[in-house]
Coordinates of C-alpha atoms and ligand atoms in Angstrom, one line a residue:
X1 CA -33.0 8.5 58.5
X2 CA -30.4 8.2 61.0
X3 CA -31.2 11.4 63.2
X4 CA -35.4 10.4 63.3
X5 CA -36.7 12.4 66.2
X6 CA -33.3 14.0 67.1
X7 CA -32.9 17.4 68.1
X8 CA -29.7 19.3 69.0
X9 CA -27.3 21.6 68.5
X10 CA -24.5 22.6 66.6
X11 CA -21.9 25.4 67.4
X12 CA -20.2 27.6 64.7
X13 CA -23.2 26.3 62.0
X14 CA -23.6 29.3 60.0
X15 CA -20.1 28.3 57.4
X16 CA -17.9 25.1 57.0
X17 CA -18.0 22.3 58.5
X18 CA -20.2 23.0 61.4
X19 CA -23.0 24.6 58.5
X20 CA -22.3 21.1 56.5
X21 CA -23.0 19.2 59.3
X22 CA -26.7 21.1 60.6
X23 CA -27.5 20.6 56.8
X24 CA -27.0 17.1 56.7
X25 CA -28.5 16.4 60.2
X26 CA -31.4 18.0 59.4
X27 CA -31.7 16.1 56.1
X28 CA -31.4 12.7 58.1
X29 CA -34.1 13.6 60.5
X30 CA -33.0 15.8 63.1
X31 CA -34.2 19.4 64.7
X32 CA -31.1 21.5 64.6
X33 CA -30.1 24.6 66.0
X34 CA -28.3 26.3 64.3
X35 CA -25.5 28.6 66.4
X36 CA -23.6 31.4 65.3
X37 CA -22.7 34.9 65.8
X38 CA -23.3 35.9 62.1
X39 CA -27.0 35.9 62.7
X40 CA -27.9 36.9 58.5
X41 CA -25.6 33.9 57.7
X42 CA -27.5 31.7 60.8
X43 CA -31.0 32.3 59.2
X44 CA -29.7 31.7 55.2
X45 CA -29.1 28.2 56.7
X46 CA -31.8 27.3 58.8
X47 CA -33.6 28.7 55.5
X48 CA -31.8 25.8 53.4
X49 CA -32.8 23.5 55.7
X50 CA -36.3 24.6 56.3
X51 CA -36.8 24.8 52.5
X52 CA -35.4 21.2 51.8
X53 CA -38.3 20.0 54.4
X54 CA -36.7 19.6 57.3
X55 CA -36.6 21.4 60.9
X56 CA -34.0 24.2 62.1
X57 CA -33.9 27.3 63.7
X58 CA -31.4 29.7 64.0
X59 CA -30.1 31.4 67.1
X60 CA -27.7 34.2 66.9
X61 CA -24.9 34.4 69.8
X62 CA -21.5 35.6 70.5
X63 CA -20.1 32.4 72.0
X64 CA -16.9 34.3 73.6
X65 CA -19.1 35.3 76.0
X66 CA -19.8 32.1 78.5
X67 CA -23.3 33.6 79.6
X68 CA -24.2 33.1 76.2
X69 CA -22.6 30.2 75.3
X70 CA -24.5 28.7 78.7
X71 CA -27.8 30.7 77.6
X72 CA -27.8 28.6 73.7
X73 CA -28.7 25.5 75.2
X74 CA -31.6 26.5 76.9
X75 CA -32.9 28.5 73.9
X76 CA -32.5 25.4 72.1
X77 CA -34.3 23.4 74.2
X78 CA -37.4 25.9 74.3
X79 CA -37.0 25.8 70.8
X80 CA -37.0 22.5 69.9
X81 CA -39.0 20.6 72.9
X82 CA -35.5 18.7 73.8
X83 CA -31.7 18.4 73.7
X84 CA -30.4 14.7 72.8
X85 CA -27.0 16.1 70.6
X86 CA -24.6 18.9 70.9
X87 CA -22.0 19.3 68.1
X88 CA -19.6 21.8 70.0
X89 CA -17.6 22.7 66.6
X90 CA -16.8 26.3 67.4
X91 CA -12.7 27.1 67.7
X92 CA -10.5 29.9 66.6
X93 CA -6.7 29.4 65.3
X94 CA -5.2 31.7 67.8
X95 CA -1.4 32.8 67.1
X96 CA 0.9 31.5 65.1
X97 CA 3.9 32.9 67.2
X98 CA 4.8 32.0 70.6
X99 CA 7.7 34.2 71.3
X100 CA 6.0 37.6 71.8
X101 CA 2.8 36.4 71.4
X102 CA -0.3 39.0 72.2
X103 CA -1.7 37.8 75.3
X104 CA -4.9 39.3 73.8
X105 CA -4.3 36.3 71.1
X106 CA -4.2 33.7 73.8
X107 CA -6.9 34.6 76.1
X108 CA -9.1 34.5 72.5
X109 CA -7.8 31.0 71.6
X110 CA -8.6 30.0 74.6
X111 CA -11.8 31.8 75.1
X112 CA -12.9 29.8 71.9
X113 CA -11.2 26.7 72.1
X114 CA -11.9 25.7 75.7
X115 CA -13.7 28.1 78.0
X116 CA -17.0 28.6 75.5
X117 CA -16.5 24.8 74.5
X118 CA -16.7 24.0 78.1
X119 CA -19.2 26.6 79.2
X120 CA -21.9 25.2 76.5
X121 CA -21.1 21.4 77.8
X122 CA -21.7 22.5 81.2
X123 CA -25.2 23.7 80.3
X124 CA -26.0 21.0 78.4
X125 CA -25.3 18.0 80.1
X126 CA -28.3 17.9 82.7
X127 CA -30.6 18.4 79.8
X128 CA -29.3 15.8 77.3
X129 CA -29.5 13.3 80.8
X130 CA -33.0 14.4 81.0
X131 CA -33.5 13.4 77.2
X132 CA -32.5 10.1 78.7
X133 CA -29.0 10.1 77.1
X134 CA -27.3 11.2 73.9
X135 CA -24.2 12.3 72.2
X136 CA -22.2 15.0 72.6
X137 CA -19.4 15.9 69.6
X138 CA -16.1 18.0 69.9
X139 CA -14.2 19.2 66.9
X140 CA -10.0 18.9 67.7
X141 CA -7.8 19.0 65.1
X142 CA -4.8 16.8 63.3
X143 CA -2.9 19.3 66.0
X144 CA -4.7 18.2 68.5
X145 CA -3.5 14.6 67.8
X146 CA 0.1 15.5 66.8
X147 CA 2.6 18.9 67.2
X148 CA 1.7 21.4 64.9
X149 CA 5.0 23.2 64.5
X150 CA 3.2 26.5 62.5
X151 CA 0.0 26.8 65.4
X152 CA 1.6 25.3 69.5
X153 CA -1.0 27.6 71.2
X154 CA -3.6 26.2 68.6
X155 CA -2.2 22.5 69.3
X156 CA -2.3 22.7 73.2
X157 CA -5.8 23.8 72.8
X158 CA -6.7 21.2 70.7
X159 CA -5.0 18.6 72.5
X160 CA -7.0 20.1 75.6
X161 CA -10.4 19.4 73.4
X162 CA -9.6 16.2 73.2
X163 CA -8.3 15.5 76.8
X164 CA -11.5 16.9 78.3
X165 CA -13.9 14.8 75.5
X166 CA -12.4 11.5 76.6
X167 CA -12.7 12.5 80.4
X168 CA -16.0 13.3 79.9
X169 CA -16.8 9.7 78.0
X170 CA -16.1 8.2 81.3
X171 CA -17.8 10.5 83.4
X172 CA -21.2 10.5 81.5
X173 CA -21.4 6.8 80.3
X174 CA -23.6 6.5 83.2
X175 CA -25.8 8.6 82.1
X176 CA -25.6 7.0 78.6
X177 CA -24.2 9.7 77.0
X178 CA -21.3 9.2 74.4
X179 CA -18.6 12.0 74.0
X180 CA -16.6 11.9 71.0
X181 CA -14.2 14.0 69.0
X182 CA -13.5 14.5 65.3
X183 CA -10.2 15.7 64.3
X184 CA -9.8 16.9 60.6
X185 CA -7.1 17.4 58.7
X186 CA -7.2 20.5 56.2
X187 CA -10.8 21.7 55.1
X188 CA -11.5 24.2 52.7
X189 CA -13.4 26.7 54.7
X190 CA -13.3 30.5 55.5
X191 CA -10.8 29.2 58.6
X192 CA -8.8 27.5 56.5
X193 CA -7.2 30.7 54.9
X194 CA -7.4 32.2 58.7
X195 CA -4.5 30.1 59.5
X196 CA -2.0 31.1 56.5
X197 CA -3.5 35.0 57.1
X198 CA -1.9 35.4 60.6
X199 CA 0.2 38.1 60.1
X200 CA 3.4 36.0 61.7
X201 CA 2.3 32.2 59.3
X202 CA 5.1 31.4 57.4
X203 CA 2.7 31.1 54.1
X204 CA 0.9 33.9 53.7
X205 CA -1.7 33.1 50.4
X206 CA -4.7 30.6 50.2
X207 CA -2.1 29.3 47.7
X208 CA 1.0 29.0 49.6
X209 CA -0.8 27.3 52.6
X210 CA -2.7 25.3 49.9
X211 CA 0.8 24.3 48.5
X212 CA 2.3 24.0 51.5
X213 CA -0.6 21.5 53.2
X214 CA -1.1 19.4 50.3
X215 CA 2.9 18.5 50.9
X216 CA 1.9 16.3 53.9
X217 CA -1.5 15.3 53.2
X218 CA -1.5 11.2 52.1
X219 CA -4.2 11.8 49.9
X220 CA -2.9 15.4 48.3
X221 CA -5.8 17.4 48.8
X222 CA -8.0 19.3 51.1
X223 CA -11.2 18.3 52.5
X224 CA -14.7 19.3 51.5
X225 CA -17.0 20.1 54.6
X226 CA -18.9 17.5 53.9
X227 CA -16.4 14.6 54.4
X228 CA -16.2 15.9 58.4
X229 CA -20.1 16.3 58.6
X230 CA -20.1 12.9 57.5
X231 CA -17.7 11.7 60.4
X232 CA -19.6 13.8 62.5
X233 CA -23.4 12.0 61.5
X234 CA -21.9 9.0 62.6
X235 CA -20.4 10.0 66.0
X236 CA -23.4 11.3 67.1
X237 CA -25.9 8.7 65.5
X238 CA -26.6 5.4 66.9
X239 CA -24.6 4.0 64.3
X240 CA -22.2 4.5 66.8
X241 CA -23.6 3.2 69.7
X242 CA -20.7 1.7 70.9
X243 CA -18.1 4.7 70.4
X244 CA -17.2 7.1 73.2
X245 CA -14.2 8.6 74.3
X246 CA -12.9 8.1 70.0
X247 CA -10.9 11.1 68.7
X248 CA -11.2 9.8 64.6
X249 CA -8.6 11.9 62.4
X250 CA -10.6 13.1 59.0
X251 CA -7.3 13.8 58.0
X252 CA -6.1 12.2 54.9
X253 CA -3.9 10.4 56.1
X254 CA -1.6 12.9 58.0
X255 CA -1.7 11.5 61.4
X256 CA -0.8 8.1 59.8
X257 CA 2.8 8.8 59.8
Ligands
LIG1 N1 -10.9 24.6 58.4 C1 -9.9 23.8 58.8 O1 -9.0 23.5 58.0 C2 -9.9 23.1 60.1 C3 -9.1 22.0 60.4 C4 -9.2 21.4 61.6 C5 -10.1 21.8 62.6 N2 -10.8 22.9 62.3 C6 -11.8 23.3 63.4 O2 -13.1 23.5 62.8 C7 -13.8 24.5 63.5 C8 -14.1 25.6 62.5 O3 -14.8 25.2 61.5 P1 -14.8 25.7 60.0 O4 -13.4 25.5 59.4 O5 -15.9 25.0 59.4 O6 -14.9 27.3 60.2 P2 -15.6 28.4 59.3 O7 -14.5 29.4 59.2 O8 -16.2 27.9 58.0 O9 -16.8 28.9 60.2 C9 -16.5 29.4 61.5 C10 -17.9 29.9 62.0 O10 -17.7 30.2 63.4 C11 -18.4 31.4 63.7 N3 -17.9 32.1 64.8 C12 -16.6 32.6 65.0 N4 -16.4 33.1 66.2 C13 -17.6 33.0 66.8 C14 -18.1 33.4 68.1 N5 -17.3 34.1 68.9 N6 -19.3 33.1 68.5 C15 -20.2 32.4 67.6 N7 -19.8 32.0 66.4 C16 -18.5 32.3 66.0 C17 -18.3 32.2 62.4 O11 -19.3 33.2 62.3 C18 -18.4 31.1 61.3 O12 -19.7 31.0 60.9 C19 -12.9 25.0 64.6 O13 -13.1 24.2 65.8 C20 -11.5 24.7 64.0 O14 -10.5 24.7 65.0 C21 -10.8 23.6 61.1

């Protein structure tokens, strides 16, 4: 059990990755909460998990708004007795243009990517020192390691994840907490077709961006949630006691170029 006695958090749980990844924490030991703004969705998982043996509970939040990103943490905590882990997996594509892009658009990508990212940390921090140290996970992106020429507003957000995670490895290795970041390539989730959907992508099916991805993808597929939860169970576990301030691509291969 590597998550015995664990108890955290994890943003954007209710599909994907982020759903993949409070599944398998809870199955390794941990008490996870389980964040999303699609409550019904929230509670179908925190079922899973409860009915597999194992602790979660579900709470329901609209993480645009930075009150309530700042207000999960402590709803966790009352929840669960304790914060040790935050998985802060929640991000949005934003545009795919940048010449006449929606403002709108950016303020949302950023909203998601940054501001509600940061917001959540903020409120999280002084509880996970309390716990007496712990781990703290972002989710970048392959375009937050490298230019992605179809998403730029999506890559500088990304990049920003990742910029802030390794600043904050320094800052809170005091406090003997570890900040990481996990950076997968294509995944095969509901956001994965959000990307070739945007109404100025050059691809516009689940096929064409299929297509199109598996054309610079090493290993000539796409991800299964599961294969990032994975990375993500051992960037917050012990097992990587010694890792902070590591953005690891899940990726294929595609940064490898
Ligand atoms: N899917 C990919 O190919 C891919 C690749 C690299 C990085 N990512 C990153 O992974 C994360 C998304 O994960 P996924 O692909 O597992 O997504 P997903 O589409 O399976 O799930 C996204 C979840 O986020 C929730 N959500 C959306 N907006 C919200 C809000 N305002 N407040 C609270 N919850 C909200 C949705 O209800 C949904 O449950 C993002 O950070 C994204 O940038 C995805």
């Amino acid at each position: 059990m590597r998550m015995k006695n664990r108890a955290g958090i994890v943003t954007a749980a209710a599909s994907g990755m982020g759903r993949a990844g409070a599944e398998m924490f809870a199955a390794e030991g941990a008490a996870v909460a389980v964040v999303d703004r699609d409550e019904a969705a929230a509670q179908e998982v925190v079922a899973g998990i409860e009915a597999a043996g194992g602790r979660a509970v579900a709470i329901s939040a609209d993480l645009r708004d930075v009150a309530a990103a700042k207000a999960i943490v402590a709803q966790a905590e009352e929840a669960l007795g304790r914060i040790d882990f935050l998985w802060n997996h929640l991000g949005h594509p934003g545009p795919g243009k940048v010449e006449g892009m929606a403002q709108e658009d950016l303020s949302l990508a950023f909203d998601l990517n940054l501001r509600s990212v940061m917001a959540t940390t903020e409120a999280a921090i002084p509880r996970i020192r309390a716990a007496g140290g712990g781990s703290i996970l972002y989710t970048s992106s392959t375009a937050g390691l490298i230019g992605s020429r179809y998403s730029p507003v999506y890559s500088a957000m990304k990049h920003g994840v990742i910029g802030f995670a390794k600043a904050l490895a320094l800052r809170l290795a005091d406090d003997n907490i570890r900040v990481n970041v996990v950076c997968p390539g294509p995944v095969m989730t509901p956001m994965f077709h959000t990307f070739g959907s945007r109404p100025d992508a050059a691809q516009k099916t689940l096929e064409e961006v299929t297509e199109a991805t598996l054309g610079v993808v090493p290993l000539k597929r796409v991800a299964e949630p599961r294969e990032i939860a994975a990375a993500a169970l051992f960037l917050l576990s012990d097992e990587a006691s010694f890792v902070t301030g590591a953005a690891l691509p899940v990726d294929g291969g595609i940064t490898a170029r």
